Amino acid sequence: MSGAVSKAEPKPRDPDWDAKVRASFARQTFMHTIGAHIASLSPGRCEVELPFRHDLCQQHGYLHGGVITAIAANAAGYAAFSLMPANSSVLGVEYKINLLGIGEGERFFACGSVLKPGRTLSVVRAEVEALRGGVRHPVARMLATMMCMEGRPEPGLEVRA
Amino acid sequence: MSEPMKPRDPDWEVKVRDSFARQSLMQTIGAKIAALTPGTCEIALPYRRDLCQQHGFLHAGITTTIADSAAGYAAFSLMPPGASVLTVEFKVNFMAPAKGERFLARGSVVRSGRALIIVETEVVAQDKGAETPIAEMLATMMCLENTPDRPED
């Protein structure tokens, strides 16, 4: 998806944005636990993919709303983090999610895109879709506020000036 | 705490516990019902290293997951026989890092309507005997009447 989009891509403030985002994601043990990975990444946009698993379900055997929310929050958080300066870290302040359809599908895609990259607060939208029989169905829509903690890099991601 | 609410299903407690037991995600993460009354549900989750975000704190998705289940079952406890519960939407504010030995999500029904139930969930972290509020959720749950609370066969 990167490159050939109609709207101008936001400009990352950290030349190492791609490596930084992937390294941070890799340190989230919960993403390993559920089997989620980054499917695509560009400045201001992050897509997280999760194959369906029977041990992540609610009482009807569909994907639990908490897991749907977790991948949406991560897609939102890393979309925001991709635009943050070096030596900063990202923090979720709040989000609102509407569940639009049941978590039924072979795999799930959460796509986060930054609406406003602020100096301290970024507003991010995330959409979750389920791939069911070759068709993508809407599952959830999130609006999130992410905070940039400047001068507080994640351990191992410090950059010397 | 305020007066207990009146359940519409005499089997409300068995029904809630049975439904919770069928949420495979709760077993996967090690969450349990710690307390249950009509209109309230408390879920406890011990800290685990494999449920973390990049700083080693509990992942916000997990905090939200136990808050959502606590809200859902607080609502479900008041629903009539033969109904099932569905999350419509929620908003969560994160107030402190999820740092602690154990986490508790306390859901309590604010208003129980026929179709929609408004539930508030507070999540606290317990560490060395002290309790810190880490998140607050306001959720809308839906009551689906005459819909079994089990997978379709």
Tab-separated table of C-alpha atoms in Angstrom:
chain	number	residue	atom	x	y	z
A	1	MET	CA	0.000	0.000	0.000
A	2	SER	CA	2.885	2.408	0.597
A	3	GLY	CA	3.712	4.850	-2.188
A	4	ALA	CA	0.849	4.803	-4.667
A	5	VAL	CA	-1.835	6.595	-2.673
A	6	SER	CA	-3.766	9.659	-3.770
A	7	LYS	CA	-3.367	11.628	-0.543
A	8	ALA	CA	0.059	12.914	0.408
A	9	GLU	CA	1.698	10.533	2.857
A	10	PRO	CA	2.530	12.175	6.181
A	11	LYS	CA	6.239	12.797	6.664
A	12	PRO	CA	7.928	10.763	9.390
A	13	ARG	CA	10.072	12.745	11.829
A	14	ASP	CA	12.330	9.789	12.575
A	15	PRO	CA	14.380	8.354	9.665
A	16	ASP	CA	14.314	4.983	11.464
A	17	TRP	CA	10.519	4.964	11.841
A	18	ASP	CA	10.050	1.587	10.142
A	19	ALA	CA	12.666	-0.311	12.194
A	20	LYS	CA	11.539	1.442	15.382
A	21	VAL	CA	7.887	0.457	14.964
A	22	ARG	CA	8.705	-3.162	14.119
A	23	ALA	CA	11.133	-3.481	17.049
A	24	SER	CA	8.542	-2.122	19.467
A	25	PHE	CA	5.810	-4.393	18.118
A	26	ALA	CA	8.155	-7.374	18.438
A	27	ARG	CA	8.545	-6.624	22.154
A	28	GLN	CA	4.817	-6.895	22.792
A	29	THR	CA	4.583	-10.413	24.199
A	30	PHE	CA	0.803	-10.334	23.927
A	31	MET	CA	1.010	-10.066	20.127
A	32	HIS	CA	3.166	-13.236	20.046
A	33	THR	CA	0.735	-14.950	22.419
A	34	ILE	CA	-2.224	-14.390	20.088
A	35	GLY	CA	-0.261	-14.769	16.812
A	36	ALA	CA	-0.692	-11.230	15.433
A	37	HIS	CA	1.828	-9.582	13.120
A	38	ILE	CA	2.281	-6.372	11.114
A	39	ALA	CA	0.903	-6.969	7.618
A	40	SER	CA	1.817	-3.552	6.216
A	41	LEU	CA	3.362	-0.346	7.444
A	42	SER	CA	3.793	3.140	6.017
A	43	PRO	CA	4.201	6.533	7.726
A	44	GLY	CA	0.965	7.190	9.614
A	45	ARG	CA	-0.566	3.842	8.744
A	46	CYS	CA	-0.255	0.352	10.216
A	47	GLU	CA	-2.098	-2.846	9.433
A	48	VAL	CA	-2.108	-5.723	11.926
A	49	GLU	CA	-3.154	-9.198	10.820
A	50	LEU	CA	-4.464	-11.978	13.041
A	51	PRO	CA	-5.426	-15.482	11.911
A	52	PHE	CA	-8.500	-16.870	13.700
A	53	ARG	CA	-7.832	-19.137	16.667
A	54	HIS	CA	-10.245	-21.172	18.781
A	55	ASP	CA	-8.538	-20.186	22.033
A	56	LEU	CA	-9.280	-16.456	21.553
A	57	CYS	CA	-13.059	-16.676	21.518
A	58	GLN	CA	-16.128	-15.507	23.367
A	59	GLN	CA	-18.981	-17.786	24.393
A	60	HIS	CA	-20.405	-18.223	20.858
A	61	GLY	CA	-17.080	-19.313	19.390
A	62	TYR	CA	-16.366	-16.007	17.606
A	63	LEU	CA	-13.274	-13.869	18.147
A	64	HIS	CA	-13.555	-12.100	21.536
A	65	GLY	CA	-14.275	-8.358	21.421
A	66	GLY	CA	-11.233	-7.824	23.620
A	67	VAL	CA	-8.940	-9.312	20.982
A	68	ILE	CA	-10.640	-7.315	18.228
A	69	THR	CA	-10.005	-4.222	20.345
A	70	ALA	CA	-6.404	-5.221	21.080
A	71	ILE	CA	-5.418	-5.452	17.404
A	72	ALA	CA	-7.299	-2.233	16.620
A	73	ALA	CA	-5.490	-0.442	19.463
A	74	ASN	CA	-2.142	-1.753	18.270
A	75	ALA	CA	-2.745	-0.730	14.674
A	76	ALA	CA	-3.716	2.728	15.974
A	77	GLY	CA	-0.779	2.973	18.369
A	78	TYR	CA	1.832	2.005	15.805
A	79	ALA	CA	0.318	4.208	13.102
A	80	ALA	CA	0.833	7.091	15.554
A	81	PHE	CA	4.286	5.886	16.678
A	82	SER	CA	5.500	5.823	13.052
A	83	LEU	CA	5.176	9.631	12.953
A	84	MET	CA	6.747	10.338	16.346
A	85	PRO	CA	10.279	11.734	16.671
A	86	ALA	CA	13.276	9.632	17.690
A	87	ASN	CA	13.715	9.052	21.433
A	88	SER	CA	10.015	9.081	22.169
A	89	SER	CA	7.520	6.419	23.119
A	90	VAL	CA	3.800	5.962	22.542
A	91	LEU	CA	1.047	5.650	25.135
A	92	GLY	CA	-2.668	4.952	24.708
A	93	VAL	CA	-4.756	7.663	26.390
A	94	GLU	CA	-8.279	6.526	25.488
A	95	TYR	CA	-10.353	4.956	22.769
A	96	LYS	CA	-13.926	4.329	21.749
A	97	ILE	CA	-14.860	1.316	19.685
A	98	ASN	CA	-18.084	0.296	18.013
A	99	LEU	CA	-18.472	-3.368	17.209
A	100	LEU	CA	-20.174	-3.539	13.832
A	101	GLY	CA	-20.209	-7.246	13.114
A	102	ILE	CA	-19.378	-10.567	14.753
A	103	GLY	CA	-15.792	-11.787	14.934
A	104	GLU	CA	-16.324	-14.559	12.422
A	105	GLY	CA	-13.693	-15.185	9.784
A	106	GLU	CA	-10.518	-16.980	8.773
A	107	ARG	CA	-8.378	-13.919	9.476
A	108	PHE	CA	-8.750	-10.396	10.764
A	109	PHE	CA	-7.170	-7.148	9.633
A	110	ALA	CA	-6.924	-4.036	11.793
A	111	CYS	CA	-5.864	-0.943	9.905
A	112	GLY	CA	-4.881	2.179	11.811
A	113	SER	CA	-4.467	5.557	10.134
A	114	VAL	CA	-3.505	8.841	11.730
A	115	LEU	CA	-6.082	11.620	11.341
A	116	LYS	CA	-4.046	14.239	13.180
A	117	PRO	CA	-0.435	13.822	14.221
A	118	GLY	CA	-0.044	16.322	17.069
A	119	ARG	CA	3.087	17.158	19.006
A	120	THR	CA	1.696	15.573	22.171
A	121	LEU	CA	-1.605	13.945	21.169
A	122	SER	CA	-2.390	12.091	17.954
A	123	VAL	CA	-5.885	11.182	16.858
A	124	VAL	CA	-6.064	7.855	15.067
A	125	ARG	CA	-8.805	5.869	13.384
A	126	ALA	CA	-8.744	2.089	13.170
A	127	GLU	CA	-10.954	-0.252	11.204
A	128	VAL	CA	-11.174	-3.985	11.757
A	129	GLU	CA	-12.333	-6.320	9.015
A	130	ALA	CA	-12.860	-10.081	8.926
A	131	LEU	CA	-11.903	-12.082	5.871
A	132	ARG	CA	-14.728	-14.561	5.416
A	133	GLY	CA	-15.052	-16.641	2.255
A	134	GLY	CA	-12.736	-14.333	0.333
A	135	VAL	CA	-14.710	-11.191	1.243
A	136	ARG	CA	-13.782	-8.567	3.830
A	137	HIS	CA	-16.591	-7.788	6.284
A	138	PRO	CA	-16.559	-4.813	8.679
A	139	VAL	CA	-16.133	-5.886	12.316
A	140	ALA	CA	-15.245	-2.763	14.293
A	141	ARG	CA	-14.388	0.893	14.125
A	142	MET	CA	-12.202	2.692	16.687
A	143	LEU	CA	-11.286	6.292	17.386
A	144	ALA	CA	-8.228	6.581	19.624
A	145	THR	CA	-6.051	9.207	21.276
A	146	MET	CA	-2.354	8.367	21.494
A	147	MET	CA	0.227	10.299	23.463
A	148	CYS	CA	3.799	10.995	22.468
A	149	MET	CA	6.208	10.796	25.414
A	150	GLU	CA	9.086	12.888	24.096
A	151	GLY	CA	12.559	12.276	25.446
A	152	ARG	CA	11.440	8.927	26.841
A	153	PRO	CA	12.576	6.313	24.335
A	154	GLU	CA	11.775	2.651	24.733
A	155	PRO	CA	14.708	0.742	26.172
A	156	GLY	CA	16.902	-0.397	23.285
A	157	LEU	CA	15.506	2.234	20.925
A	158	GLU	CA	17.531	5.176	22.170
A	159	VAL	CA	19.187	7.321	19.482
A	160	ARG	CA	22.187	9.501	20.269
A	161	ALA	CA	22.222	12.957	18.678
B	1	MET	CA	-22.261	-0.295	47.186
B	2	SER	CA	-25.915	0.356	46.303
B	3	GLU	CA	-28.821	-2.091	46.701
B	4	PRO	CA	-28.523	-5.314	44.717
B	5	MET	CA	-30.517	-5.337	41.492
B	6	LYS	CA	-33.253	-7.846	40.837
B	7	PRO	CA	-32.390	-10.630	38.389
B	8	ARG	CA	-35.076	-11.665	35.898
B	9	ASP	CA	-33.720	-15.193	35.605
B	10	PRO	CA	-33.693	-17.399	38.740
B	11	ASP	CA	-30.709	-19.250	37.218
B	12	TRP	CA	-28.733	-16.049	36.615
B	13	GLU	CA	-25.632	-17.168	38.497
B	14	VAL	CA	-25.251	-20.589	36.865
B	15	LYS	CA	-25.996	-19.018	33.490
B	16	VAL	CA	-23.282	-16.360	33.856
B	17	ARG	CA	-20.635	-18.769	35.146
B	18	ASP	CA	-21.432	-21.268	32.416
B	19	SER	CA	-21.154	-18.621	29.693
B	20	PHE	CA	-17.895	-17.271	31.139
B	21	ALA	CA	-16.476	-20.809	31.164
B	22	ARG	CA	-17.197	-21.024	27.428
B	23	GLN	CA	-15.084	-17.938	26.637
B	24	SER	CA	-11.901	-19.690	25.531
B	25	LEU	CA	-10.003	-16.398	25.695
B	26	MET	CA	-10.550	-16.178	29.469
B	27	GLN	CA	-8.864	-19.583	29.916
B	28	THR	CA	-6.088	-18.609	27.503
B	29	ILE	CA	-5.185	-15.533	29.560
B	30	GLY	CA	-5.968	-17.051	32.995
B	31	ALA	CA	-8.883	-14.796	34.009
B	32	LYS	CA	-11.509	-15.881	36.543
B	33	ILE	CA	-14.738	-14.552	38.053
B	34	ALA	CA	-13.774	-13.266	41.509
B	35	ALA	CA	-17.186	-11.957	42.580
B	36	LEU	CA	-20.679	-11.998	41.124
B	37	THR	CA	-23.974	-10.441	42.221
B	38	PRO	CA	-27.023	-9.440	40.158
B	39	GLY	CA	-25.795	-6.452	38.147
B	40	THR	CA	-22.112	-6.699	39.100
B	41	CYS	CA	-19.244	-8.906	38.020
B	42	GLU	CA	-15.611	-8.811	39.088
B	43	ILE	CA	-12.935	-10.522	37.013
B	44	ALA	CA	-9.462	-11.229	38.376
B	45	LEU	CA	-6.345	-11.717	36.272
B	46	PRO	CA	-2.889	-12.486	37.662
B	47	TYR	CA	-0.019	-10.732	35.847
B	48	ARG	CA	1.668	-12.773	33.127
B	49	ARG	CA	4.722	-11.927	31.066
B	50	ASP	CA	3.159	-13.197	27.846
B	51	LEU	CA	0.296	-10.648	28.003
B	52	CYS	CA	2.413	-7.512	27.867
B	53	GLN	CA	3.042	-4.473	25.761
B	54	GLN	CA	6.522	-3.179	24.831
B	55	HIS	CA	7.387	-1.862	28.313
B	56	GLY	CA	6.521	-5.082	30.129
B	57	PHE	CA	3.201	-3.802	31.520
B	58	LEU	CA	-0.091	-5.557	30.903
B	59	HIS	CA	-1.256	-4.831	27.336
B	60	ALA	CA	-4.105	-2.304	27.105
B	61	GLY	CA	-5.929	-4.856	24.962
B	62	ILE	CA	-5.935	-7.260	27.919
B	63	THR	CA	-7.044	-4.550	30.348
B	64	THR	CA	-9.881	-3.844	27.914
B	65	THR	CA	-10.648	-7.544	27.470
B	66	ILE	CA	-11.291	-8.177	31.181
B	67	ALA	CA	-13.194	-4.873	31.452
B	68	ASP	CA	-15.408	-5.899	28.514
B	69	SER	CA	-16.121	-9.355	29.955
B	70	ALA	CA	-16.860	-7.899	33.421
B	71	ALA	CA	-19.270	-5.398	31.836
B	72	GLY	CA	-20.873	-8.053	29.646
B	73	TYR	CA	-21.480	-10.469	32.514
B	74	ALA	CA	-22.713	-7.761	34.888
B	75	ALA	CA	-25.320	-7.028	32.192
B	76	PHE	CA	-25.999	-10.688	31.399
B	77	SER	CA	-26.782	-11.402	35.083
B	78	LEU	CA	-29.894	-9.218	34.769
B	79	MET	CA	-31.148	-10.596	31.454
B	80	PRO	CA	-34.236	-12.832	31.132
B	81	PRO	CA	-33.969	-16.567	30.463
B	82	GLY	CA	-33.178	-17.488	26.860
B	83	ALA	CA	-31.381	-14.215	26.087
B	84	SER	CA	-27.782	-13.639	25.137
B	85	VAL	CA	-25.469	-10.652	25.536
B	86	LEU	CA	-23.618	-8.669	22.888
B	87	THR	CA	-21.202	-5.745	23.195
B	88	VAL	CA	-22.395	-2.776	21.134
B	89	GLU	CA	-19.655	-0.237	21.948
B	90	PHE	CA	-17.406	1.035	24.711
B	91	LYS	CA	-15.049	3.852	25.580
B	92	VAL	CA	-12.000	3.287	27.783
B	93	ASN	CA	-9.718	5.804	29.445
B	94	PHE	CA	-6.315	4.628	30.585
B	95	MET	CA	-5.225	6.422	33.719
B	96	ALA	CA	-2.031	4.670	34.798
B	97	PRO	CA	0.332	1.997	33.482
B	98	ALA	CA	-0.977	-1.521	34.107
B	99	LYS	CA	1.734	-2.376	36.602
B	100	GLY	CA	0.961	-4.928	39.304
B	101	GLU	CA	0.737	-8.537	40.466
B	102	ARG	CA	-2.975	-8.892	39.870
B	103	PHE	CA	-5.693	-6.964	38.049
B	104	LEU	CA	-9.358	-6.664	38.893
B	105	ALA	CA	-12.076	-5.492	36.523
B	106	ARG	CA	-15.245	-4.491	38.389
B	107	GLY	CA	-18.287	-4.135	36.190
B	108	SER	CA	-21.536	-2.697	37.504
B	109	VAL	CA	-24.752	-1.959	35.686
B	110	VAL	CA	-25.662	1.728	35.628
B	111	ARG	CA	-28.956	1.320	33.824
B	112	SER	CA	-30.696	-1.845	32.751
B	113	GLY	CA	-33.041	-1.321	29.836
B	114	ARG	CA	-34.983	-3.917	27.904
B	115	ALA	CA	-32.684	-3.863	24.895
B	116	LEU	CA	-29.682	-1.819	26.026
B	117	ILE	CA	-27.751	-2.024	29.285
B	118	ILE	CA	-25.242	0.655	30.308
B	119	VAL	CA	-22.343	-0.677	32.360
B	120	GLU	CA	-19.378	0.966	34.034
B	121	THR	CA	-16.180	-1.007	34.654
B	122	GLU	CA	-13.279	0.086	36.779
B	123	VAL	CA	-9.975	-1.764	36.392
B	124	VAL	CA	-7.485	-1.657	39.253
B	125	ALA	CA	-3.955	-3.002	39.629
B	126	GLN	CA	-2.999	-4.645	42.912
B	127	ASP	CA	0.628	-4.423	43.952
B	128	LYS	CA	2.044	-5.185	47.416
B	129	GLY	CA	-1.355	-4.771	49.022
B	130	ALA	CA	-2.086	-1.412	47.377
B	131	GLU	CA	-4.714	-0.807	44.700
B	132	THR	CA	-4.327	1.679	41.824
B	133	PRO	CA	-7.086	2.499	39.323
B	134	ILE	CA	-5.666	1.940	35.831
B	135	ALA	CA	-8.664	2.167	33.503
B	136	GLU	CA	-12.305	3.130	33.351
B	137	MET	CA	-14.779	1.833	30.790
B	138	LEU	CA	-18.308	2.864	29.899
B	139	ALA	CA	-19.992	0.215	27.789
B	140	THR	CA	-23.294	-0.426	26.016
B	141	MET	CA	-24.452	-4.025	26.048
B	142	MET	CA	-27.351	-5.425	24.087
B	143	CYS	CA	-29.829	-8.029	25.218
B	144	LEU	CA	-30.733	-10.422	22.405
B	145	GLU	CA	-33.961	-12.045	23.534
B	146	ASN	CA	-34.694	-15.620	22.499
B	147	THR	CA	-31.141	-16.116	21.290
B	148	PRO	CA	-29.238	-18.966	22.896
B	149	ASP	CA	-25.952	-18.037	24.568
B	150	ARG	CA	-24.061	-20.891	22.918
B	151	PRO	CA	-22.496	-21.608	19.557
B	152	GLU	CA	-24.970	-22.634	16.863
B	153	ASP	CA	-24.872	-26.336	16.063
